[in-house]
Amino acid sequence: MAGNVFGEIFRVMTFGESHGPAIGCVIDGVPPGLELSTGDIQKDLDRRRPGQSEVTTRRDEGDTVEILSGVFEGRTTGTSLALLIRNSDQRSQDYAALKDVFRPGHADQAYYQKFGIRDYRGGGRSSGRETAARVAAGAVAKKMLAVRGIKVLAYTLAVSDVRASTIDLDVIEQNMVRAPELKAAEEMVGRIKDAQSRGDSLGGIIETVVLGCPAGLGDPVFDKLDARLSHAMMSIGAVKGIEFGAGFAVAQMPGSVNNDELAIDNGRIKTRHNFAGGISGGISSGEPIVFRMAVKPTSSISIKQTAATIEGHLSEIEIQGRHDPCLCPRIVPVVEAMAALVLADAILIQQSIH
Amino acid sequence: MAGNVFGEIFRVMTFGESHGPAIGCVIDGVPPGLELSTGDIQKDLDRRRPGQSEVTTRRDEGDTVEILSGVFEGRTTGTSLALLIRNSDQRSQDYAALKDVFRPGHADQAYYQKFGIRDYRGGGRSSGRETAARVAAGAVAKKMLAVRGIKVLAYTLAVSDVRASTIDLDVIEQNMVRAPELKAAEEMVGRIKDAQSRGDSLGGIIETVVLGCPAGLGDPVFDKLDARLSHAMMSIGAVKGIEFGAGFAVAQMPGSVNNDELAIDNGRIKTRHNFAGGISGGISSGEPIVFRMAVKPTSSISIKQTAATIEGHLSEIEIQGRHDPCLCPRIVPVVEAMAALVLADAILIQQSIH
Amino acid sequence: MAGNVFGEIFRVMTFGESHGPAIGCVIDGVPPGLELSTGDIQKDLDRRRPGQSEVTTRRDEGDTVEILSGVFEGRTTGTSLALLIRNSDQRSQDYAALKDVFRPGHADQAYYQKFGIRDYRGGGRSSGRETAARVAAGAVAKKMLAVRGIKVLAYTLAVSDVRASTIDLDVIEQNMVRAPELKAAEEMVGRIKDAQSRGDSLGGIIETVVLGCPAGLGDPVFDKLDARLSHAMMSIGAVKGIEFGAGFAVAQMPGSVNNDELAIDNGRIKTRHNFAGGISGGISSGEPIVFRMAVKPTSSISIKQTAATIEGHLSEIEIQGRHDPCLCPRIVPVVEAMAALVLADAILIQQSIH
Amino acid sequence: MAGNVFGEIFRVMTFGESHGPAIGCVIDGVPPGLELSTGDIQKDLDRRRPGQSEVTTRRDEGDTVEILSGVFEGRTTGTSLALLIRNSDQRSQDYAALKDVFRPGHADQAYYQKFGIRDYRGGGRSSGRETAARVAAGAVAKKMLAVRGIKVLAYTLAVSDVRASTIDLDVIEQNMVRAPELKAAEEMVGRIKDAQSRGDSLGGIIETVVLGCPAGLGDPVFDKLDARLSHAMMSIGAVKGIEFGAGFAVAQMPGSVNNDELAIDNGRIKTRHNFAGGISGGISSGEPIVFRMAVKPTSSISIKQTAATIEGHLSEIEIQGRHDPCLCPRIVPVVEAMAALVLADAILIQQSIH
C-alpha cells in the first residue's frame, strides 16, 4: 500500500535511506529448507556496489550483508528472513547546501509534494541506494530459482547510440558495462568516459533473458506475468519504458506475421521467433522470457543547471559529488533481482493451486 | 493473488468468460456519497462494445449493465458495488471445432498449461470480452476522478505505420479509430479495411494523457505511479510495451538534455518538455501524465495458419467468426478504465496518510 | 481493506444489501478441476434460508443460487467464480418509518457515523442477509475440504441457559435448533417459543468441530490458525466472543494441568484432553479443532424500546416484521462456511511453500 | 500470507528468533510528520522486558531499540521505518538437549510438522520473544493514537481464581502484575510466587480498555473492528479466547436486556451498560472499547512431564531455565501494542475514504 512491500507470497519489505544508519529488508514467505549463506547475497551486492570500476561512482560502500533471522544451520526455516546492510559512508553534511533546493531530474520536489517532508540527505529514500536492499532480497529469490534450473540474466544492450549487435551471455561479466558483446562494450565505455569528462551522463537499454522458466507462471487477468514484471521493472528509478519480445515493433506487424510460426522442437511446441517474449496471455509459455527497458541518463550531473527552490523560485545549481555517469552497469543486478522476485513469487502462487 | 483482483483500497474483482452466462465485477472501497447511475457506466461500455463501427467485430453484444448493490438513492453507500453484464451472444457451439486445437497467437495453450483445463468457448476467460468488466469498474473510478477535475483520455496514436502528427483531443470520438487527428484517422481506417479484406489484422500505438492530476500520487519505492500504471496497462491482452514521457528515447539523451529545463508557470514550477511524462521518482508532479503502449495485431485472422493440437501436433487452421481487424479503437476505453482505476486507488492511498 | 474481501489465496468478495436487487460473491483462487454444481451450494443455502422452521423468521426467500462464471463442464476452471442470489422479497417500503431512526442494538447509527449515509432498508449491508453470500462461498470451500477428507460441523451448544450435555453429531440436522442432543433441543425450542411469544429474543453458544484437519495449517506469527478463525467468526454479526479448546477455563488452570498429558495413539502423538483445541502455536496439530462462540440475542424485538433519531433525540420504537427469535439455528451454516473459507485458504497457503 | 505481516495500510513485518542475532520489524505506512524518538519505543519495551520484577523470568535482555530508517530530524518521513533490537543473551547451547524433543504445551511439534525444520533454540520463532518486535511497532502506533487523544490500556484482571473487583487505571503500573486493584494485585503476586515455588505456572485474564476512540472505525463486513482486534489478540501466543463487552454473558441475556438502554449524555447518544463493548455492527460507536482475553499458564514449567521425541516416542522431560511463572504482567504491553496497531490501521483506512 504505502509502497515498500513487493510480492504476494514471496513478499519483501525494504527500508533505508541513502544517508541513514542502514538499509535492508525483511522477506516473508521464503520456503523452508533452502540453502542460504551470506555469500549467496554478497555476490550480487558486489555486482551492484559503487566504486567497482572506472565507469561507476567513486562513492565507496562495502555493502556487507548480515542475515538477522530466518536461517538456521545454513538453511531457511520458513520464518521471516531479515537482511541488514550498514551504511558506511554517511556524509550527509555534503548535502546541507541542497536543503532548500530541488535538483532537476530528481524526485526531490515530488517527495516534498507527497510527504510534506524534505529529507535532503542525498535523496533520502529516493536515492538509488535503496536498490541494494532489492539486490539482497533478489539473491534469496535467485537461490530458489536456481534449485529449479531457472536463470535470470540481464545485460546492457545499448548505451546512448551504441548497441550490441550480437548476444553472448558469457561475456557480460567480463566487461565494465555488462554488455553482451566485447566490441560494443569497449565503445560504450568510451562514450561513457567522454560524457563523464564533460560532467554529463548517458542513458541506455537493458535487456533481460530468463532461461529455464517453466510454462504456467503468471495470473490472468490482472497479474499476468508481463504485468507483474513491468510493475517490478518500472519501480526501479530511471526506468522509463519496457517492452516484451518484439515489443513496440508489433505495432507495425500484421497479425499473420506477429502470430509467429509454430514448430515442434523435441516434441514440444514452440514459435520460430518468440515474438511474444516467452509470455502468452500473461502466462509463461516455456520459451525464454525476453524484455527490454529504457534507462534514463543519471540525473546528477556536474554541468551547471537551473534548479527550483523550496519557495518556488528558480536558481542555479552545480551538483558536486560522486555519481554514476551511466546507470546501466549497476542497474543490471537490480533488474535481475526484481525479475527473480517476480518469478519466485509466481512459482509459489502456482504451487498453491496444484 | 490468483489474479482477478486489482487495486489496494479501490479494489475490483472481475469475473466472467466469453461465452458464460455473464461477466461483471465487484468493487470494494468506493467512497460513500458519490453520485452514480447506470448511465455513467453504460456510456463507456458503449464505447467498448462490439459492432459499433465498420472497423470493429460484427459480434453484437448490447452489454447492458445492472447495478446490483452499493448504490442507494443515486449515491454510493461505501459498501461493495456489484456490476453485472449478461452475455447475450453465447454461441459456444461455434467453438466446438477448436476443442482440441490451440490457436496461434492466442493464450489457449498457456491456459491449458497453467490450469490443466481447456475452456474452448471463444477463449473463455482469456477472451478480450473480460475487458467489459474493466470498463464498467473504470467508469465508477472516472466518476470519482471527475469530481476532482481529473480527466483520463486515451487515443489511437498509430495504426501500423500511420501515425497522427498532431493531437486534437476534441476529434477522438469523431472518428471510428479514435485517433487524435482526422486526416490520420482516415488513413488508418483505409489500412484497417485493407488488412481486413485480406483476412489479416493490424497493430498500433495507444497514447494516454491524464489532465488535472494533482501532485503527490504514487507510492515509492515499489508502487510508483508509473509502476502501477504499467502493471495495469500490461495486464490488458495484446499490449506488449509501455513507455512514459520521452520513453525509449531517453536511452539516447544525455543527462543535460533529459533533466529538462525548468520554468515558472503561474507561480508553479514546471518543465519545458515534460520528458518525464508527469511522473518524477514514481510520484505525480502535477504536469500531464503521458504514456504510450504497443498493441499487437489481433490474433484471430481468417488466413490459413499452422496451429497446435492438444496432443502436441501441428495442424492447419482457418479461424472463422467475427473479429476486430485492429484492436486499437476498442482498447481505448479499456486503457482509460485501467488508468482511472490506478488513479482512484492512488488518491485513496494518498488520502489515507494525510 | 474496505472490508468486503476475505481470504488471501482463496479470496472472496461479497456484495449486496438486504433489500437491493441481489446479493452474492466472487471467489478468486479456487483451484481448477474441482467438481461443483449449484446443488452443492444450494444445500447449504437451504440450511441458512429464512422460513425453514417454526423458530426462524417467516420472511420467505427462496435464495436460489446461480453460478455465473468459473465452472465449465461441471468443474472449476481456476478462474474467478461468481455466485448470484436474487432478492425475491424487497419490501423496502416496510422500512420507510425507520428512515430517521436508529434501532437499539442495531448497527444503524454506526453505519451512519462511518459512511455518512443512511440506508434504512432493513439494515442495508448490515443486515444478516449478507451472510447468504458467505454460505454460498463457504460451500465451494467445503467441496475443496471434502476432497481432502476434512469436515466442518457447527451446532447450537446452548440457548440461553439450556446447554447440551452430550454431543451427538448425527442429530444436529434432526432438530430445529441444530443442537447436538435431542433432549436439549426440545428444551431450547420451548425457551425460544416462549421468548417469541413475549416479543423477545434469546442468545446462545455455537460450538464448532473440524474433523480430519491435517497438521501444519496456520501461519505464525500473525496469521495463526486460531487468529484467522477468530477474525472470521467475529466478523459474523451477533458474535461477541470466541474461545478455543479449554478456552476461558485456562485462566484458572496451572501449567501442569493445561500442558495436557501426551499419549501415543496409533503411532501418533496426541493429548489426552485436547485443551488446546487442535491448534498449537497457531498451527493445526492434527487433533480435532474445537471452538465456541457467544451469540447475542436478536436485536429486532417487538417489545417497545427506546431508540435514537438521526437528529440525536430519543424516541420510542416498536419493531414490526418478521425476525428470528434466536439466531443460533441459522448461524450454524454461516459459522461452518466461514471456518471452511479459513481452512481452504490455509491449505492453499501451506501448499504454496511445499 | 506467510504470516509475519500485520495490517493493511499501517503495515508491520516482524522478524527474529529467540536465539538469533536480533529481532525487529519494519513498518510501512506510518504517516509523515509524526514526532518519534527511541525513547517513545524504549518505554514500552521496558514494560515487556524480562527480568523486570520478582514475578517475571530472570532471563535478562536489555532490549535496546535502534531506529534504522524512516525518521529524520525527529519526525517520521512517510517512508518505511525499521526497528532493530539485538539479542544480548543467545545461550543456544542451553537448548541442545531439546534438539530431538518436543516440549509439552509448546509449538515445537507444530512448527516441525509445518516447516519440516527443527529450530530448537528456545522455540526459535515460536518463542514469546518475538513479541518484543510487536511492542516496538505498537509504540509507533501509540504515538499516532496519542496525537488523536486515543489511549489503549490493558491490565491483568485475573490471575488464576483471583480477580480484581474494582478498576483503577492509575494503579496498573504501581504493581508487579499490572492489576487495576492493589489488594487483588497483592493476592495475585502471592499466588504466582506459590506456583513458582512448586515449579508450576498460572494463567489469567487480561482486560483492555480503549478510551477516546472516535466513532466510525472498523470495516464491515469482514474487517469489523472486533474481528480485527480478535485476529490481533489471538495471534499472541498463550491467548485462548476473547470476548467483547458483555462477552459470553450475552448467551444468557434476552434481547430486551442486551439491546441496552439508550441515554443522551452531553448531546451524544450512549448506552447505559456498554454491553456491546464500544463496537456496534463491527464499527466503533464512540463509547469505550472493552474486551477480555484468556491467557493460558506458561508452558515451560520445571515439574517433570511427559514429552514426545522427534521419532514419535514419549520421554520424560524437566525444563530448566528461566521462565515466567505467569505471562500476564508481560503480556499487558503486547496486548496494548497489538490493539494500537489495529486502531492506527483502522484510522488510516477510515481516512482514505473521506
Coordinates of C-alpha atoms in Angstrom, one line a residue, chain A residues 1-5 8-9 11-17 20-23 25-30 32-33 66-73 75-82 84 86 99 111 114-121 125, chain D residues 1-5 8-9 11-17 20-23 25-30 32-33 66-73 75-82 84 86 99 111 114-121 125:
Chain A
M1 CA 0.0 0.0 0.0
A2 CA 2.4 2.6 1.2
G3 CA 4.8 1.1 -1.4
N4 CA 7.7 -0.5 0.4
V5 CA 6.3 -4.0 0.1
E8 CA 2.3 -11.6 -2.6
I9 CA 3.6 -14.8 -1.1
R11 CA 7.0 -10.8 0.0
V12 CA 9.7 -8.3 0.7
M13 CA 9.6 -5.1 2.7
T14 CA 12.6 -2.9 2.2
F15 CA 13.8 0.1 4.2
G16 CA 16.5 2.6 4.5
E17 CA 17.7 5.9 3.2
G20 CA 20.7 6.8 7.4
P21 CA 22.3 4.2 9.6
A22 CA 21.4 1.2 7.4
I23 CA 19.3 -0.2 4.6
C25 CA 14.8 -5.8 4.0
V26 CA 12.7 -8.5 5.6
I27 CA 11.3 -11.3 3.4
D28 CA 8.3 -13.3 4.3
G29 CA 7.3 -16.4 2.5
V30 CA 10.7 -17.9 1.8
P32 CA 11.8 -23.7 4.4
G33 CA 14.8 -25.8 3.7
E66 CA 24.2 -9.6 7.7
I67 CA 21.4 -12.3 8.0
L68 CA 19.5 -11.5 11.1
S69 CA 16.8 -14.2 11.1
G70 CA 15.2 -16.9 9.1
V71 CA 18.2 -19.1 8.6
F72 CA 19.3 -21.9 10.9
E73 CA 22.2 -24.2 10.3
R75 CA 19.0 -23.4 5.7
T76 CA 15.9 -21.2 5.6
T77 CA 13.4 -22.1 8.3
G78 CA 10.3 -20.8 6.7
T79 CA 10.1 -17.8 9.0
S80 CA 10.8 -14.2 8.0
L81 CA 14.3 -13.5 6.9
A82 CA 15.9 -10.2 7.7
L84 CA 20.9 -5.8 7.1
R86 CA 25.0 -0.8 7.4
K99 CA 18.4 21.7 1.9
Y111 CA 8.7 13.6 -2.4
K114 CA 3.8 13.9 -1.4
F115 CA 5.0 13.8 2.2
G116 CA 5.5 17.4 3.1
I117 CA 8.9 16.5 4.4
R118 CA 12.3 17.3 2.9
D119 CA 14.9 14.7 3.6
Y120 CA 17.8 16.3 1.7
R121 CA 20.5 13.8 2.6
R125 CA 14.6 7.2 0.4
Chain D
M1 CA 0.3 -14.6 3.7
A2 CA 3.2 -16.4 5.3
G3 CA 2.1 -14.7 8.5
N4 CA 4.8 -12.2 9.5
V5 CA 2.9 -9.2 8.2
E8 CA -3.3 -3.1 5.7
I9 CA -2.1 0.5 5.5
R11 CA 1.6 -2.5 8.0
V12 CA 4.3 -4.2 10.1
M13 CA 6.6 -7.1 9.1
T14 CA 8.4 -8.6 12.1
F15 CA 11.4 -10.9 12.2
G16 CA 13.7 -12.7 14.6
E17 CA 14.1 -15.8 16.7
G20 CA 19.3 -15.4 16.7
P21 CA 21.3 -12.3 16.3
A22 CA 18.4 -9.9 16.5
I23 CA 14.7 -9.3 16.4
C25 CA 10.4 -5.0 12.5
V26 CA 9.8 -2.8 9.5
I27 CA 6.7 -0.6 9.4
D28 CA 5.3 0.7 6.2
G29 CA 2.5 3.3 6.1
V30 CA 3.5 5.4 9.0
P32 CA 4.8 11.5 7.7
G33 CA 5.4 14.3 10.3
E66 CA 17.6 1.3 17.3
I67 CA 15.7 3.2 14.6
L68 CA 17.3 2.4 11.3
S69 CA 15.2 4.4 8.9
G70 CA 12.0 6.4 8.4
V71 CA 12.8 9.2 10.9
F72 CA 14.6 12.4 10.0
E73 CA 15.2 15.2 12.4
R75 CA 9.9 13.2 12.7
T76 CA 8.7 10.3 10.6
T77 CA 9.2 10.9 6.9
G78 CA 6.4 8.7 5.5
T79 CA 8.9 6.1 4.3
S80 CA 9.3 2.6 5.9
L81 CA 10.5 2.6 9.4
A82 CA 12.9 -0.1 10.6
L84 CA 16.2 -3.3 15.5
R86 CA 19.9 -7.0 19.2
K99 CA 17.2 -30.9 19.9
Y111 CA 6.4 -26.0 13.7
K114 CA 4.5 -27.2 9.2
F115 CA 8.0 -26.4 8.1
G116 CA 9.9 -29.7 8.3
I117 CA 12.6 -27.9 10.2
R118 CA 13.5 -28.1 13.9
D119 CA 14.9 -24.8 15.3
Y120 CA 15.4 -26.0 18.8
R121 CA 17.0 -22.8 20.1
R125 CA 10.4 -18.1 16.0

